[in-house]
Short mmCIF file of C-alpha atoms and ligand atoms in Angstrom, two decimals:
data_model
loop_
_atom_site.label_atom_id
_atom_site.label_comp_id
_atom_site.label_asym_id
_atom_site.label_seq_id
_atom_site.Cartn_x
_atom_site.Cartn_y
_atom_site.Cartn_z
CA UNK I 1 -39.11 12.96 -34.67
CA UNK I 2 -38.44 8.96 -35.58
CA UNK I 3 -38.88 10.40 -39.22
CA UNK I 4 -35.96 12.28 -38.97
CA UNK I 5 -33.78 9.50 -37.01
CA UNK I 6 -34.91 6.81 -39.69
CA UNK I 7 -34.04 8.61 -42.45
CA UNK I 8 -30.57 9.27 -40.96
CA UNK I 9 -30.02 5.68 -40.22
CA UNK I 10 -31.48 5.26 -43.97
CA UNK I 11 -28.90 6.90 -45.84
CA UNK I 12 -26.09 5.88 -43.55
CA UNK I 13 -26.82 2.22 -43.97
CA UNK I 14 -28.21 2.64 -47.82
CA UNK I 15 -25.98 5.68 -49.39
CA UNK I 16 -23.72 5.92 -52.23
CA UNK I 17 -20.56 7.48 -51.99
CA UNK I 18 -21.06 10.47 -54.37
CA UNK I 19 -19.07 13.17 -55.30
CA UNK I 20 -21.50 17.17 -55.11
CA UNK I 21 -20.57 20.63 -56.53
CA UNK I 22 -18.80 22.01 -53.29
CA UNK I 23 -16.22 19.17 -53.11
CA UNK I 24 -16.74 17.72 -50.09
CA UNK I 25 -17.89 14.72 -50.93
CA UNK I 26 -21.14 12.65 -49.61
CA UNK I 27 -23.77 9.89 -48.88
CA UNK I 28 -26.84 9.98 -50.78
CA UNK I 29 -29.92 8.02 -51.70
CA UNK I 30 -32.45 8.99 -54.19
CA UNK I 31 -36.16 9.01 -53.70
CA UNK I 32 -37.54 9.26 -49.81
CA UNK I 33 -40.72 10.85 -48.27
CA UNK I 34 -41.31 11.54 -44.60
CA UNK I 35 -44.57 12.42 -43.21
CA UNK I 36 -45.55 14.18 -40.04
CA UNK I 37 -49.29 14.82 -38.66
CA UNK I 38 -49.28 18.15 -37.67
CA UNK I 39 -51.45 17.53 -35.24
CA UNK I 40 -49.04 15.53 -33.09
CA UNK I 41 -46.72 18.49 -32.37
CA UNK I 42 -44.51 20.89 -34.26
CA UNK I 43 -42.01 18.66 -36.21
CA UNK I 44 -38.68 20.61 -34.55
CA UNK I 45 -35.89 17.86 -34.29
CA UNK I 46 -35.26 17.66 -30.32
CA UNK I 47 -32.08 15.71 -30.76
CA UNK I 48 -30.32 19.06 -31.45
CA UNK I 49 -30.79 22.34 -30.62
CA UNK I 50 -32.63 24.15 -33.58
CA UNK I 51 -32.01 28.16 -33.96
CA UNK I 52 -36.34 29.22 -34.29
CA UNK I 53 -35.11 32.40 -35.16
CA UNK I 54 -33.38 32.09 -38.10
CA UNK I 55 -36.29 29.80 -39.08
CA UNK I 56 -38.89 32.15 -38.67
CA UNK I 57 -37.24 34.67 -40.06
CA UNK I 58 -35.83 33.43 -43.11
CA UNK I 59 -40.04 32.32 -44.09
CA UNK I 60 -41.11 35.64 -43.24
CA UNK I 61 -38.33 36.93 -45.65
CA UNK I 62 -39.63 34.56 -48.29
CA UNK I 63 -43.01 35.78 -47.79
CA UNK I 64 -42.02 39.20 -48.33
CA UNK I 65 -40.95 38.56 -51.46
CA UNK I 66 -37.68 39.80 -50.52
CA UNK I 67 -34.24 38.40 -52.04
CA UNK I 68 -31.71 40.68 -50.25
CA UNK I 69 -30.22 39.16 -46.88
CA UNK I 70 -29.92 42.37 -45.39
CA UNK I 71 -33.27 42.00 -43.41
CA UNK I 72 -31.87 38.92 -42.52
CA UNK I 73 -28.81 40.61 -41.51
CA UNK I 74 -30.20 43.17 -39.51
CA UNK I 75 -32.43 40.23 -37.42
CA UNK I 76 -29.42 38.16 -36.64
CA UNK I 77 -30.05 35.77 -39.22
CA UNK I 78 -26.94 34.60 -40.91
CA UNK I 79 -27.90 31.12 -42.90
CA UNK I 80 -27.77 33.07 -46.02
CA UNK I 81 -24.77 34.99 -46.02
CA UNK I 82 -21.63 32.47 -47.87
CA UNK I 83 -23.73 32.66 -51.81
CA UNK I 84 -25.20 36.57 -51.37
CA UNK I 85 -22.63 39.40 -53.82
CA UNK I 86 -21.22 41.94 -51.85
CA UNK I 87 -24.81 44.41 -51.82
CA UNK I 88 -26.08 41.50 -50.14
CA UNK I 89 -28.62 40.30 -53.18
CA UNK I 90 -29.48 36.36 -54.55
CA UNK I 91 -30.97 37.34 -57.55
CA UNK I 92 -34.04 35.77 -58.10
CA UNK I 93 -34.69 32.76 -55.64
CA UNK I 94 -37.37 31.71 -53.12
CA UNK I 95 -38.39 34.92 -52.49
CA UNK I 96 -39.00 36.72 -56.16
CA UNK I 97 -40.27 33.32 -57.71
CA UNK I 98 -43.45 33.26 -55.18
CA UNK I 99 -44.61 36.38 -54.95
CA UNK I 100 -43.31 38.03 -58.66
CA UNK I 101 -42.64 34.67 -60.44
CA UNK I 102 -40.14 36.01 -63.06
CA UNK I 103 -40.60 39.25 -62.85
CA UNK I 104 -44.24 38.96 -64.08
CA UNK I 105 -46.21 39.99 -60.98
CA UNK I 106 -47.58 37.02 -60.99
CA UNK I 107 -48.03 36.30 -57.23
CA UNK I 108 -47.99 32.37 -56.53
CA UNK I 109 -49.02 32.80 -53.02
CA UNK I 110 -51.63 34.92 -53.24
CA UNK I 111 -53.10 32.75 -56.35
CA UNK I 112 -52.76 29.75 -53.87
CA UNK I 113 -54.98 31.95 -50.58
CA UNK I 114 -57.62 32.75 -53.12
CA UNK I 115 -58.02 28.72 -54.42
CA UNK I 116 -57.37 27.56 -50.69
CA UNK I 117 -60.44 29.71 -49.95
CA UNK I 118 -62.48 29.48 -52.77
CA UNK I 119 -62.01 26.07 -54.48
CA UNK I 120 -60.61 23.66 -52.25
CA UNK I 121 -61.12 20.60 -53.78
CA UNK I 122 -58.70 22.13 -56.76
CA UNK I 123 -55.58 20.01 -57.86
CA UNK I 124 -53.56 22.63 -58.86
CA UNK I 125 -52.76 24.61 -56.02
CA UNK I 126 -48.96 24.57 -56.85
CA UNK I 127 -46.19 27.03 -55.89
CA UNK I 128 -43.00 26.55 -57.84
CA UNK I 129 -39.63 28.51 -57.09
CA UNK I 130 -38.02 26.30 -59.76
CA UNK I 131 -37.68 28.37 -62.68
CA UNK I 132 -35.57 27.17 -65.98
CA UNK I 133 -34.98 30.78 -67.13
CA UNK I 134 -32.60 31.96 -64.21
CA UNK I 135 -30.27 29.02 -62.87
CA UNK I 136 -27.21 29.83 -62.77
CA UNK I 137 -24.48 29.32 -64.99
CA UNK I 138 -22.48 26.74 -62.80
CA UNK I 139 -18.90 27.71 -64.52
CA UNK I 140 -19.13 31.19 -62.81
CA UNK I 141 -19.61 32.65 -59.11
CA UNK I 142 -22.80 33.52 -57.42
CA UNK I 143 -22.23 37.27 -57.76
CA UNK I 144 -21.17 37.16 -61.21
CA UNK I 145 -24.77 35.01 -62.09
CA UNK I 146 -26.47 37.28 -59.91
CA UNK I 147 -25.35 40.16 -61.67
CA UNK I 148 -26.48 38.43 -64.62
CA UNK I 149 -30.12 38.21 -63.42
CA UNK I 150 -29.68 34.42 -62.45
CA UNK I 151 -30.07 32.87 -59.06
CA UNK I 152 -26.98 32.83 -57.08
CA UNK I 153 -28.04 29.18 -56.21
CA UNK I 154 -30.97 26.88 -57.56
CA UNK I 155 -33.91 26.35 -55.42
CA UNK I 156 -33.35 22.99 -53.27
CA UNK I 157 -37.23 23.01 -51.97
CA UNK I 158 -38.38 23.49 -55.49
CA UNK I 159 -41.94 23.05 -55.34
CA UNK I 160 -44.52 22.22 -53.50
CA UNK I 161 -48.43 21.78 -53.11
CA UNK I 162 -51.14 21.81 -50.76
CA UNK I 163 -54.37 19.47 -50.46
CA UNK I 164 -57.43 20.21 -48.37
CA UNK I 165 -59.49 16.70 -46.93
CA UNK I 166 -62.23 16.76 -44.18
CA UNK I 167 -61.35 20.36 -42.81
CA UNK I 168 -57.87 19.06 -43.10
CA UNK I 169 -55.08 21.14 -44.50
CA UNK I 170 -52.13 19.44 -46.31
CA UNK I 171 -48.77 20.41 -47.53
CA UNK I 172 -46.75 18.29 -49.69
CA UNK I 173 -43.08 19.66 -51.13
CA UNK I 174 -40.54 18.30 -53.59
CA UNK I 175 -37.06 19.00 -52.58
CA UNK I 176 -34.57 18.23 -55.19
CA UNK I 177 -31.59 18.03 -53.21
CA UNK I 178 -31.58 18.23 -49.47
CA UNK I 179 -28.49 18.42 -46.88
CA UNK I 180 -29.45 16.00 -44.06
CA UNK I 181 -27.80 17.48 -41.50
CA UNK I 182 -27.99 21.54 -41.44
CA UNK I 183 -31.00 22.35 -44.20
CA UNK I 184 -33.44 19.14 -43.87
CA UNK I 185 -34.29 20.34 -39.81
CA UNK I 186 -34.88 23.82 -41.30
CA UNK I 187 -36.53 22.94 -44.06
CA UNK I 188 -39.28 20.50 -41.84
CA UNK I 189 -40.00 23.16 -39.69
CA UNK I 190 -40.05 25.97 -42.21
CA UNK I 191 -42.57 24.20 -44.15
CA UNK I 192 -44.87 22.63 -41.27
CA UNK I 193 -44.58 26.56 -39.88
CA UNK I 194 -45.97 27.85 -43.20
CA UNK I 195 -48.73 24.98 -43.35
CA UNK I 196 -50.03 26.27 -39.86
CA UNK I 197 -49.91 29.67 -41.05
CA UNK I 198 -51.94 28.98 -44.40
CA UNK I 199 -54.32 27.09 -42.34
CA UNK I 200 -55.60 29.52 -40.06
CA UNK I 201 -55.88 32.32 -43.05
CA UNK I 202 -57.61 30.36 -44.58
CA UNK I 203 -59.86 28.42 -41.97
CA UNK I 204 -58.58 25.07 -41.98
CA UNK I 205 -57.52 22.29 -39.36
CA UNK I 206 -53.72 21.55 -39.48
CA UNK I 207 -53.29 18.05 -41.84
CA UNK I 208 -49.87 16.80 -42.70
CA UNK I 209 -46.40 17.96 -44.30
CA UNK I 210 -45.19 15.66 -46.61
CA UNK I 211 -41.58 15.90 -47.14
CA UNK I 212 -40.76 14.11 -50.66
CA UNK I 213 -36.49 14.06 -51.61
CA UNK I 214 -35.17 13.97 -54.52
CA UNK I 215 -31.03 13.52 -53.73
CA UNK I 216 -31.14 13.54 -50.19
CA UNK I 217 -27.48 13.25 -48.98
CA UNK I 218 -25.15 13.31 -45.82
CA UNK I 219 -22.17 15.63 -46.24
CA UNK I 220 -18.83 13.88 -45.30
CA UNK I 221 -18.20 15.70 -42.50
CA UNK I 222 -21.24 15.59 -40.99
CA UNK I 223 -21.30 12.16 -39.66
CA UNK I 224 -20.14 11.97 -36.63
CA UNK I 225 -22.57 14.73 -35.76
CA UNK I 226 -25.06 12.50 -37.20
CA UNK I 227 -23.64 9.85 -35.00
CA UNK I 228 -23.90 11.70 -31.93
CA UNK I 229 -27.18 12.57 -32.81
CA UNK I 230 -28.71 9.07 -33.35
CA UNK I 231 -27.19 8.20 -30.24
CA UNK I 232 -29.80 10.77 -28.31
CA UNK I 233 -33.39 9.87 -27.23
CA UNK I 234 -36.16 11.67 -29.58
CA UNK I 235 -37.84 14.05 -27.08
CA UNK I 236 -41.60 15.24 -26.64
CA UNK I 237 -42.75 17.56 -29.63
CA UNK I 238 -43.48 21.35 -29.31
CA UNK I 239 -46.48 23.14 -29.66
CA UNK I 240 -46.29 25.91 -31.86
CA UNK I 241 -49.04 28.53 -30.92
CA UNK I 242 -49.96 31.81 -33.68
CA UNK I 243 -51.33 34.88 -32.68
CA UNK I 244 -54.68 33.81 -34.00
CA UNK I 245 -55.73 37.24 -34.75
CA UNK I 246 -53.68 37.10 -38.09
CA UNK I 247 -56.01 36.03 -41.16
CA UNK I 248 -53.92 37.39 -43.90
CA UNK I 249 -50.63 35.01 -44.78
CA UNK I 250 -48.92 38.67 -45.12
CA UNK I 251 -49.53 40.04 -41.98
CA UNK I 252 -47.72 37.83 -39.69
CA UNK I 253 -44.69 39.07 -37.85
CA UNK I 254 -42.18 37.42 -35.54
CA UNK I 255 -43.99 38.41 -32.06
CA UNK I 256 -47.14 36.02 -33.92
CA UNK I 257 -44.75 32.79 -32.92
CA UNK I 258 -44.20 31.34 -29.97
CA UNK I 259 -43.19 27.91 -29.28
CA UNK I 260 -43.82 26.14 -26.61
CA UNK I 261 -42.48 23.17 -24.43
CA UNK I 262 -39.32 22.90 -27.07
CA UNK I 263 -36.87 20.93 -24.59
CA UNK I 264 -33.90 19.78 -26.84
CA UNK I 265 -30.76 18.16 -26.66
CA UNK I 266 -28.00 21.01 -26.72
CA UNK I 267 -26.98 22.17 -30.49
CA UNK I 268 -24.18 20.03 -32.52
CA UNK I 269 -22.06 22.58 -35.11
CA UNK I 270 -21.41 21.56 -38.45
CA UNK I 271 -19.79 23.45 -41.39
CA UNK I 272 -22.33 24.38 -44.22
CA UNK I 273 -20.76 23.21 -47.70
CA UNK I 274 -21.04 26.39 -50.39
N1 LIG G 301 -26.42 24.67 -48.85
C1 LIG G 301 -26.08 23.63 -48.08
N2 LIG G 301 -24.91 23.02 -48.24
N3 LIG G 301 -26.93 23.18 -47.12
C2 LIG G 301 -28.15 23.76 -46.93
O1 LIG G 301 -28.90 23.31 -46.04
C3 LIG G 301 -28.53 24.84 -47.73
N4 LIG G 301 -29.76 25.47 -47.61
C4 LIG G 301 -29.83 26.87 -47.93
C5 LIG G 301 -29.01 27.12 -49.11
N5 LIG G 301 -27.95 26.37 -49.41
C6 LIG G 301 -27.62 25.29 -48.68
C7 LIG G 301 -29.35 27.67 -46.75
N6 LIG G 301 -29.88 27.16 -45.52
C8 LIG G 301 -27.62 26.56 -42.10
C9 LIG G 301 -28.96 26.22 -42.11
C10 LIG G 301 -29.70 26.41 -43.27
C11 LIG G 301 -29.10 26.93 -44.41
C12 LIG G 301 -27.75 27.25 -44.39
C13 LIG G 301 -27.02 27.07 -43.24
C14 LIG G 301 -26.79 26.41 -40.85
O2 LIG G 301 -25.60 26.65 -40.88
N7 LIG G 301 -27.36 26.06 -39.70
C15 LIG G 301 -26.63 25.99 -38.46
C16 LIG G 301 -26.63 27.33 -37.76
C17 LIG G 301 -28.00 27.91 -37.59
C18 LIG G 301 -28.06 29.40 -37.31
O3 LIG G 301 -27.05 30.11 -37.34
O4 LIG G 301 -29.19 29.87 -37.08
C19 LIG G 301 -27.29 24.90 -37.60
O5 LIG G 301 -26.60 24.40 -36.73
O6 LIG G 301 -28.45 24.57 -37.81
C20 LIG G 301 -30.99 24.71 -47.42
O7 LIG G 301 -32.18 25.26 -47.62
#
């Protein structure tokens, strides 16, 4: 994972001081892509100890459609708890916009399985969990815009969309803001795990993920994890093996995963900024 290291070392060397929303304060640069073959491994940073789990979990959740962190309560999963009200709802993010984008059944994923497999060549095979008409009003909590209808928090991976070349299956997303140290790990692997899955419903080789940033920043108190992290050697990449009898994106479940030959460096905690 060089991809990951150089774009730490990028925004250490090349950031602007900037102030964020939560106060604490970071680095950030504007504009980066990363790409990883996904045939060279999985792309799970081995410099620190990733948690798979919540990972997994939190993209199956997605894929339900579901917006309520109580299933990802009741699996251990805790990423999700500091913007949820107190019944445990988001309102409509991730979850809601793909599979029910604004409440109008209209099922992005789905849309996307059906052109994957029947019109591959298409330019438009697009999901988008960015949606104008339920961001939050920024002047008042998360459970007082959820209880509004709006998102407790806007959509940092906001859209993204997938290409098919030589048997090859792509995924490219647009994240508008990404938090280097805890969320851009998760996000790589959540992504390159959904591009695997999507490829074998659908009968395609694994291609790339394409990670494209919009503010891509370094919380203040996350350097001298960074630091520590840069310091370690970039180990061997997993494999990540699916139960290969799944051929419907909806029908995978967590036994389907299993990783293999994931030999990290041991985890470094950092505070997640709300
Ligand atoms: N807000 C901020 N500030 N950063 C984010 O990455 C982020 N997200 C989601 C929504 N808001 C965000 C939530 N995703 C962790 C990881 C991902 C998150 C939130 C928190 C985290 O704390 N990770 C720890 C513990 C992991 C665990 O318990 O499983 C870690 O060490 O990795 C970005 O999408």
């Amino acid at each position: 994972m060089k991809q990951y290291h150089d774009l730490v070392r990028h925004v250490l060397a090349h950031g602007t001081a900037k102030e964020d929303r939560t106060g604490t304060g970071t680095k950030s640069v504007f504009g980066y892509q990363m790409r990883f073959d996904l045939a060279e491994g999985f792309p799970m940073v081995t410099t620190k100890k990733l948690h798979l789990k919540s990972i997994v979990h939190e993209l199956l959740w997605f894929l339900k459609g579901d917006t309520n962190i109580s299933y990802l309560q009741d699996n251990g999963v805790r990423i999700w708890n500091e913007w949820a009200d107190e019944e445990g709802n988001l309102g409509p993010v991730y979850g809601h916009q793909w599979r029910n984008w604004n409440g109008d059944e209209i099922d992005q994923i789905k849309e996307l399985i059906h052109t994957l497999k029947t019109n591959p060549d298409s330019r438009r095979m697009l999901v988008s969990a960015w949606n104008p008409s339920v961001l939050p009003d920024t002047s008042k909590s998360f459970a007082e815009n959820v209880a509004n209808g709006k998102a407790a928090l806007p959509p940092c991976h906001a859209f993204f969309q997938f290409y098919v070349a030589d048997g090859k299956l792509s995924c490219q997303l647009y994240q508008r803001s990404a938090d280097i140290f805890l969320g851009v790990p998760f996000n790589i692997a959540s992504y390159a795990l959904f591009t695997l899955m999507v490829a074998q419903v659908c009968g395609y080789q694994p291609g790339e993920f394409i990670h494209t940033f919009g503010d891509a920043h370094i919380y203040n108190n996350h350097i001298e994890q960074l630091e520590l992290q840069l310091s370690r050697e970039p180990r061997k990449l997993p494999k990540m093996i699916l139960n290969p009898e799944v051929k419907d994106i909806f029908g995978f479940v967590f036994d389907d995963f299993r990783l293999e030959d994931y030999n990290p460096h041991p985890h470094i905690k950092g505070v997640v900024a709300v």
